[in-house]
Each structure stands twice: as C-alpha cells, then as structure tokens.
Tab-separated table of C-alpha atoms in Angstrom:
chain	number	residue	atom	x	y	z
E	1	MET	CA	18.880	-9.628	-4.343
E	2	THR	CA	20.521	-11.139	-1.414
E	3	ASP	CA	20.882	-8.595	1.465
E	4	TRP	CA	19.553	-5.892	-0.673
E	5	THR	CA	19.436	-2.565	1.437
E	6	THR	CA	18.749	1.037	1.047
E	7	ALA	CA	22.335	1.535	-0.065
E	8	ASP	CA	21.354	-0.237	-3.306
E	9	ILE	CA	18.658	2.282	-4.233
E	10	PRO	CA	19.827	4.006	-7.457
E	11	SER	CA	19.652	7.746	-7.779
E	12	LEU	CA	16.223	9.067	-7.803
E	13	SER	CA	17.114	12.727	-8.657
E	14	GLY	CA	14.408	14.366	-10.616
E	15	ARG	CA	11.751	11.740	-9.954
E	16	THR	CA	8.577	12.418	-8.090
E	17	ALA	CA	7.073	10.026	-5.558
E	18	VAL	CA	3.799	9.952	-3.696
E	19	VAL	CA	3.595	7.835	-0.511
E	20	THR	CA	0.259	7.251	1.257
E	21	GLY	CA	0.269	6.831	5.011
E	22	ALA	CA	3.625	8.294	5.177
E	23	THR	CA	3.379	10.084	8.683
E	24	GLY	CA	4.669	7.071	10.571
E	25	GLY	CA	5.757	3.427	10.339
E	26	LEU	CA	6.383	1.736	6.881
E	27	GLY	CA	5.161	4.813	5.048
E	28	TYR	CA	7.509	7.185	6.861
E	29	GLU	CA	10.472	4.847	6.368
E	30	THR	CA	9.793	4.392	2.725
E	31	ALA	CA	9.436	8.168	2.245
E	32	MET	CA	12.622	8.797	4.289
E	33	ALA	CA	14.624	6.386	1.974
E	34	LEU	CA	13.159	7.742	-1.233
E	35	ALA	CA	14.157	11.318	-0.135
E	36	GLY	CA	17.473	10.116	0.817
E	37	ALA	CA	17.955	8.920	-2.772
E	38	GLY	CA	17.104	12.327	-4.167
E	39	ALA	CA	13.456	11.836	-5.048
E	40	ILE	CA	10.955	14.656	-4.808
E	41	VAL	CA	8.611	13.010	-2.087
E	42	ILE	CA	5.108	13.965	-1.325
E	43	LEU	CA	4.041	12.538	2.046
E	44	THR	CA	0.336	12.066	2.476
E	45	GLY	CA	-1.757	11.362	5.561
E	46	ARG	CA	-4.903	12.365	7.347
E	47	ASN	CA	-3.354	13.706	10.364
E	48	ASP	CA	-1.615	17.062	9.386
E	49	ALA	CA	0.157	17.508	12.800
E	50	LYS	CA	1.899	14.160	12.306
E	51	GLY	CA	2.597	15.038	8.798
E	52	LEU	CA	4.446	18.098	9.747
E	53	ARG	CA	6.471	16.065	12.393
E	54	ALA	CA	7.425	13.492	9.658
E	55	ILE	CA	8.621	16.297	7.465
E	56	GLU	CA	10.855	17.555	10.384
E	57	GLY	CA	12.192	14.056	10.941
E	58	ILE	CA	13.181	13.496	7.434
E	59	CYS	CA	14.776	17.052	7.140
E	60	GLU	CA	16.815	16.289	10.382
E	61	ARG	CA	18.382	13.271	8.615
E	62	PHE	CA	18.427	14.762	5.030
E	63	PRO	CA	18.647	18.550	5.302
E	64	ASP	CA	18.538	18.777	1.601
E	65	ALA	CA	15.445	16.592	1.225
E	66	LEU	CA	12.892	17.638	-1.396
E	67	ILE	CA	9.807	16.832	0.429
E	68	ALA	CA	6.278	18.202	1.156
E	69	TYR	CA	3.176	17.046	3.081
E	70	GLU	CA	-0.437	16.794	1.560
E	71	HIS	CA	-3.626	15.856	3.459
E	72	LEU	CA	-5.291	12.674	2.089
E	73	ASP	CA	-7.800	10.603	3.667
E	74	LEU	CA	-8.145	7.325	1.889
E	75	ALA	CA	-11.499	6.868	3.750
E	76	SER	CA	-13.045	9.704	1.726
E	77	LEU	CA	-13.458	9.644	-2.113
E	78	SER	CA	-13.815	13.413	-2.139
E	79	SER	CA	-10.567	13.734	-0.361
E	80	VAL	CA	-8.898	11.525	-2.960
E	81	ALA	CA	-10.344	13.606	-5.738
E	82	ASP	CA	-9.250	16.735	-4.073
E	83	PHE	CA	-5.657	15.485	-3.618
E	84	ALA	CA	-5.547	14.242	-7.282
E	85	LYS	CA	-6.714	17.686	-8.447
E	86	ARG	CA	-4.160	19.524	-6.444
E	87	PHE	CA	-1.248	17.149	-7.519
E	88	ALA	CA	-2.314	17.566	-11.259
E	89	ALA	CA	-2.212	21.346	-10.936
E	90	GLY	CA	1.316	21.229	-9.711
E	91	ASN	CA	2.944	18.256	-11.405
E	92	GLU	CA	2.978	17.236	-14.974
E	93	GLN	CA	4.016	13.766	-14.218
E	94	LEU	CA	4.373	11.129	-11.353
E	95	ASP	CA	7.250	8.526	-11.332
E	96	LEU	CA	6.105	6.635	-8.385
E	97	LEU	CA	2.993	6.005	-6.496
E	98	VAL	CA	3.212	3.782	-3.150
E	99	ASN	CA	-0.081	2.770	-1.925
E	100	ASN	CA	0.888	2.152	1.725
E	101	ALA	CA	-1.793	3.520	4.012
E	102	GLY	CA	-3.922	1.050	5.866
E	103	VAL	CA	-6.006	0.287	9.015
E	104	MET	CA	-6.021	-3.283	10.627
E	105	ALA	CA	-8.682	-5.538	12.228
E	106	LEU	CA	-11.004	-2.933	13.483
E	107	PRO	CA	-12.939	-4.557	16.374
E	108	LYS	CA	-16.324	-3.042	15.445
E	109	ARG	CA	-17.519	-2.530	11.923
E	110	GLN	CA	-17.011	1.065	10.890
E	111	GLN	CA	-17.793	2.867	7.718
E	112	THR	CA	-16.119	5.450	5.512
E	113	GLU	CA	-17.925	8.576	4.594
E	114	ASP	CA	-18.933	6.980	1.508
E	115	GLY	CA	-20.449	3.969	3.306
E	116	PHE	CA	-17.827	1.470	2.634
E	117	GLU	CA	-16.639	-0.918	5.320
E	118	MET	CA	-13.666	0.911	6.737
E	119	GLN	CA	-10.842	-1.653	5.999
E	120	LEU	CA	-11.949	-2.313	2.386
E	121	GLY	CA	-12.465	1.426	1.791
E	122	THR	CA	-9.283	2.736	3.250
E	123	ASN	CA	-6.902	-0.006	2.508
E	124	TYR	CA	-8.333	-0.810	-1.101
E	125	LEU	CA	-11.090	1.200	-2.526
E	126	GLY	CA	-9.405	4.421	-1.633
E	127	HIS	CA	-6.212	3.381	-3.317
E	128	TYR	CA	-8.035	2.071	-6.344
E	129	ALA	CA	-9.509	5.458	-6.897
E	130	LEU	CA	-6.364	7.335	-6.147
E	131	THR	CA	-4.370	5.194	-8.623
E	132	ALA	CA	-7.031	5.751	-11.341
E	133	ARG	CA	-7.089	9.664	-10.744
E	134	LEU	CA	-3.324	9.853	-10.964
E	135	LEU	CA	-3.139	7.739	-14.102
E	136	PRO	CA	-2.569	10.697	-16.528
E	137	GLN	CA	0.466	11.811	-14.618
E	138	LEU	CA	1.830	8.206	-14.298
E	139	ARG	CA	1.452	7.745	-17.969
E	140	ARG	CA	3.370	10.897	-18.754
E	141	ALA	CA	6.451	9.747	-16.749
E	142	LYS	CA	9.031	7.439	-18.156
E	143	ALA	CA	9.168	4.079	-16.530
E	144	SER	CA	6.640	4.854	-13.753
E	145	ARG	CA	5.834	2.478	-11.079
E	146	ILE	CA	2.901	1.641	-8.662
E	147	VAL	CA	3.525	-0.262	-5.666
E	148	ASN	CA	0.610	-1.758	-3.697
E	149	LEU	CA	1.146	-2.875	-0.114
E	150	SER	CA	-0.237	-6.216	0.467
E	151	SER	CA	0.238	-8.528	3.672
E	152	LEU	CA	0.900	-12.115	4.664
E	153	ALA	CA	-2.748	-11.856	5.754
E	154	HIS	CA	-3.752	-12.140	2.048
E	155	ARG	CA	-3.035	-15.868	2.229
E	156	SER	CA	-6.017	-16.124	4.618
E	157	GLY	CA	-8.254	-13.848	2.479
E	158	ALA	CA	-11.312	-14.414	0.254
E	159	ILE	CA	-13.248	-11.770	-1.785
E	160	ASN	CA	-16.692	-12.180	-0.520
E	161	PHE	CA	-18.801	-10.718	-3.396
E	162	ASP	CA	-21.974	-11.523	-1.799
E	163	ASP	CA	-21.186	-9.539	1.371
E	164	LEU	CA	-18.107	-7.436	0.382
E	165	GLN	CA	-18.967	-4.747	2.932
E	166	GLY	CA	-19.470	-7.154	5.723
E	167	LYS	CA	-22.945	-5.776	6.521
E	168	ARG	CA	-24.390	-9.316	7.126
E	169	SER	CA	-21.474	-10.709	8.995
E	170	TYR	CA	-18.529	-8.593	10.050
E	171	ARG	CA	-15.324	-10.213	11.468
E	172	PRO	CA	-12.304	-7.927	11.971
E	173	TRP	CA	-9.487	-10.206	10.768
E	174	ARG	CA	-11.478	-11.593	7.956
E	175	ALA	CA	-12.232	-8.079	6.652
E	176	TYR	CA	-8.580	-7.118	6.964
E	177	CYS	CA	-7.455	-10.221	5.059
E	178	GLN	CA	-10.026	-9.622	2.264
E	179	SER	CA	-8.711	-5.992	1.896
E	180	LYS	CA	-5.064	-7.090	1.699
E	181	LEU	CA	-5.857	-9.878	-1.016
E	182	ALA	CA	-7.716	-7.115	-2.935
E	183	MET	CA	-4.607	-5.043	-3.034
E	184	LEU	CA	-2.495	-7.827	-4.319
E	185	MET	CA	-5.177	-8.770	-6.877
E	186	PHE	CA	-5.403	-5.049	-7.881
E	187	ALA	CA	-1.665	-4.865	-8.388
E	188	LEU	CA	-1.602	-8.000	-10.591
E	189	GLU	CA	-4.749	-6.933	-12.586
E	190	LEU	CA	-3.234	-3.464	-13.034
E	191	GLN	CA	-0.158	-4.761	-14.528
E	192	ARG	CA	-2.173	-6.999	-16.963
E	193	ARG	CA	-4.301	-4.083	-18.012
E	194	SER	CA	-1.528	-1.712	-18.379
E	195	LEU	CA	0.116	-4.258	-20.833
E	196	ALA	CA	-3.109	-4.760	-22.713
E	197	ALA	CA	-3.981	-1.062	-23.057
E	198	GLY	CA	-0.427	0.127	-23.552
E	199	TRP	CA	-0.520	2.552	-20.521
E	200	GLY	CA	3.123	2.093	-20.091
E	201	VAL	CA	2.878	1.978	-16.290
E	202	THR	CA	4.451	-1.031	-14.254
E	203	SER	CA	2.560	-2.417	-11.215
E	204	VAL	CA	4.323	-4.140	-8.225
E	205	ALA	CA	3.326	-5.495	-5.013
E	206	ALA	CA	5.123	-5.948	-1.756
E	207	HIS	CA	4.497	-6.907	1.933
E	208	PRO	CA	6.515	-6.100	5.033
E	209	GLY	CA	6.434	-9.430	6.820
E	210	TYR	CA	6.114	-8.902	10.554
E	211	ALA	CA	7.210	-5.240	11.026
E	212	ARG	CA	6.987	-3.485	14.284
E	213	THR	CA	4.828	-0.473	13.681
E	214	ASP	CA	1.973	1.398	15.397
E	215	LEU	CA	-0.421	-0.618	13.256
E	216	ILE	CA	0.618	-3.684	15.362
E	217	ALA	CA	1.230	-1.820	18.704
E	218	ASN	CA	-2.094	-0.003	18.823
E	219	GLY	CA	-4.009	-2.730	17.157
E	220	PRO	CA	-7.214	-4.369	18.656
E	221	GLY	CA	-5.266	-7.296	20.038
E	222	ALA	CA	-3.100	-5.089	22.227
E	223	ASN	CA	-2.739	-6.533	25.791
E	224	THR	CA	-4.367	-9.816	25.107
E	225	LEU	CA	-2.485	-13.077	26.086
E	226	GLN	CA	-1.775	-13.621	22.350
E	227	TRP	CA	-0.361	-10.050	22.074
E	228	ARG	CA	1.857	-10.516	25.088
E	229	VAL	CA	3.349	-13.970	23.767
E	230	GLY	CA	3.835	-12.238	20.432
E	231	ARG	CA	5.732	-9.497	22.239
E	232	TRP	CA	7.953	-11.916	23.857
E	233	LEU	CA	8.702	-13.594	20.501
E	234	GLN	CA	9.136	-10.281	18.514
E	235	PRO	CA	12.923	-10.262	18.602
E	236	PHE	CA	13.010	-13.602	16.909
E	237	ILE	CA	10.254	-13.269	14.339
E	238	SER	CA	9.845	-9.515	13.704
E	239	GLN	CA	11.803	-6.663	12.333
E	240	SER	CA	11.806	-2.985	12.527
E	241	ALA	CA	9.712	-0.718	10.490
E	242	ALA	CA	12.752	0.439	8.465
E	243	GLU	CA	13.529	-3.214	7.753
E	244	GLY	CA	9.957	-3.866	6.839
E	245	ALA	CA	9.949	-1.081	4.192
E	246	LEU	CA	12.786	-2.876	2.358
E	247	PRO	CA	10.467	-4.980	0.237
E	248	THR	CA	8.396	-1.904	-0.751
E	249	LEU	CA	11.637	-0.061	-1.697
E	250	PHE	CA	12.968	-2.844	-3.607
E	251	ALA	CA	9.594	-3.108	-5.608
E	252	ALA	CA	9.637	0.700	-5.992
E	253	THR	CA	13.168	1.365	-7.162
E	254	SER	CA	15.212	-1.730	-8.083
E	255	PRO	CA	15.975	-2.528	-11.821
E	256	ALA	CA	15.533	-6.155	-10.744
E	257	ALA	CA	11.861	-5.864	-9.663
E	258	GLU	CA	9.599	-7.599	-12.107
E	259	PRO	CA	6.480	-6.005	-13.463
E	260	GLY	CA	3.665	-7.770	-11.833
E	261	GLY	CA	6.096	-9.170	-9.232
E	262	TYR	CA	5.441	-9.507	-5.422
E	263	TYR	CA	8.212	-9.113	-2.805
E	264	GLY	CA	8.503	-9.721	0.864
E	265	PRO	CA	11.164	-10.626	3.483
E	266	ASN	CA	13.134	-13.833	2.592
E	267	ARG	CA	13.378	-15.628	6.027
E	268	PHE	CA	11.171	-17.915	7.941
E	269	TYR	CA	7.550	-17.786	6.665
E	270	GLU	CA	8.560	-14.456	5.064
E	271	LEU	CA	8.338	-12.720	8.439
E	272	LYS	CA	11.691	-10.935	8.430
E	273	GLY	CA	14.910	-10.656	6.275
E	274	PRO	CA	15.873	-8.910	3.020
E	275	PRO	CA	13.601	-8.536	0.173
E	276	ALA	CA	12.850	-11.478	-2.077
E	277	PRO	CA	10.114	-12.776	-4.333
E	278	ALA	CA	7.143	-13.608	-2.156
E	279	LYS	CA	4.464	-16.276	-2.253
E	280	ILE	CA	1.260	-15.515	-4.160
E	281	THR	CA	-1.688	-17.726	-3.313
E	282	PRO	CA	-4.098	-19.215	-5.769
E	283	GLN	CA	-6.807	-17.050	-5.019
E	284	ALA	CA	-4.725	-13.856	-5.692
E	285	ARG	CA	-4.127	-15.294	-9.312
E	286	ASP	CA	-7.796	-15.813	-9.917
E	287	PHE	CA	-8.151	-13.566	-13.041
E	288	ALA	CA	-11.904	-13.870	-13.424
E	289	ALA	CA	-12.304	-12.700	-9.673
E	290	ALA	CA	-9.764	-9.944	-10.242
E	291	ALA	CA	-11.691	-8.742	-13.270
E	292	MET	CA	-14.913	-8.720	-11.296
E	293	LEU	CA	-13.288	-6.942	-8.485
E	294	TRP	CA	-12.045	-4.302	-10.786
E	295	ASP	CA	-15.491	-3.863	-12.285
E	296	VAL	CA	-17.222	-3.659	-8.805
E	297	SER	CA	-14.581	-1.165	-7.603
E	298	ALA	CA	-15.232	1.063	-10.674
E	299	THR	CA	-18.981	0.919	-9.762
E	300	LEU	CA	-18.427	1.573	-6.078
E	301	THR	CA	-16.039	4.417	-6.500
E	302	GLY	CA	-17.616	5.968	-9.543
E	303	VAL	CA	-14.074	6.070	-10.997
E	304	SER	CA	-13.096	4.254	-14.208
E	305	PHE	CA	-9.524	3.665	-15.388
E	306	ASP	CA	-10.682	3.263	-18.967
E	307	ASP	CA	-12.423	6.654	-18.856
E	308	ILE	CA	-9.424	8.424	-17.369
E	309	ALA	CA	-6.933	6.649	-19.663
E	310	VAL	CA	-8.875	7.864	-22.793
E	311	ALA	CA	-9.196	11.497	-21.427
E	312	ALA	CA	-5.405	11.447	-20.747
C-alpha cells in the first residue's frame, strides 16, 4: 500500500460509479480518476452549471471518458428519491457509490427542506437515504462497493441522541463532527448488516486528511487569525485535492481494501500522505449506538434498508 497512487487503480471498464458532490474538490478528483480508469461515472451535485463545467474539465483530460452529470441535492429527500428513480430507470446495476458530498461548520444553524439540521441532513441523512434507495442496483452488481467519506473531525464527534438536530444548542464544529462520526458509524454498520443479511455489498470508509478544497477555503473560519496561521502552515501539513482523494480511490478500487475498513493519509496525524489504514475512535465502534442511529435514520428519512432489500 506504500505510495499507492492512481496508477495503481485497476481497469474499471464496464463498471458504473456514482459520486456525490462531484462538481469540485475531492468529488471531482475522485470522478476524474475513476473515469480515467475506464469507469462509467455519474457525477452528481446541486449546481448544474458547475456540473457541466466538471464534465468539460474531465473530458479535456480524458476525451473518451464515459461520464454524465445528474442533479442531486442531498439536503432534499425528494431530490434523493427522484435521482434514485432516474438512475434505476436507466441502469440495471451499480458497482460503486461514493458518498462524498458535504458542508462544513455552518456558522448559523440552517435546516434542509425536510427540517433536518443542515450538516446532519446533507452529510449523513441524505447519504443514508440515497444508499438505501440504490441498494437494489448495488445488490445486482458483482462485488459492488460503497465508500463513505468521514473526516479526522470524527475523533471529536459524539452522537447526541437527545438533541440530534441541534435545536436546543447548536455549535457549528460540534454539528460537523457529529455528522462525520455518523458517516463512519454508518459505513461500519452497513458492512455488518450486509454480511448478516447477505446483501453482498462491501462498505468501506475513507477520509482525506487536510486537503486544500473549497470546503476549507470558503469555510466559516476564512480570514480569521487561525485561518491565516493555517494558510502559512498549509505547505507543511496539507495536500492537494487530488492527493486528498487517494484514500477514497483506494477504498473504492483496491483489491487490498478491507470490507469495513477505514483509510486515510499515512503521515503526521493522518493529515497528508499516501493512503493507509486510519484510526477509528471507540465511539465509532459503539455497536449499540450505531444500531440506534440506523433506526433513528430510518424513522427520520422514511427509508428502510430492510424493506428495500426485501423488495429487491
């Protein structure tokens, strides 16, 4: 695994991938690499103009790329359902789902159209519902994978079941950490349930370390003293979006990626470097909390993996 790069991605010819949040940053670099390896890649995002520019950018590098763009807003359960219906109508199976899209540390509490706290709704609940709705297509594929994007921030996270939506007390960073912990717990719980129920789907998680993306540059801390110091340290502690996408790509494509594994950069505090197994905190391995989160998510989204699996 040492110094693993995109050159190590096996041929993905004939395989179909969906990447959320693929109009820029980590998602764009992930989609670029998958297309370069021959996959049929569906880029999704909520900004259609950026989506078209992303398609143009990938085609400039890979003129023969098999790519398309589809509108998908993870902050809208109806948008998730509409996308899943469109995908099912045109695709019998799905080989790879990369749950990448996200928002970070919004200064003021915002809500999705379904009334969820924006970070929990976009980063986690939307992906939970999307994954469930695409389960039939994932099950029809041979050796399909789901990759959930977590973060180093999960280490500071806690699932506050008493105030999951931050209605009583909202703190931007706490809400972000909770959403990223939820994504890692979801990945691990999904692997356990896939094995138990015989779904035949592999679930893996990844994080990018400190990757220089618009999520950071346009974040709520921009232009603060802490942000300016961070900018000065960036060359030493961060890496490009393309480098930050490598753990995701390893989790998505490498034969060495373990089911239920978690991958991130291998250097100082997992901030940068080639992909390697990443640290999973004890709260992410809390099976009882993960099961509770799964049930709460099904209730909140109105989407049940078990019901969809039976129907499939």
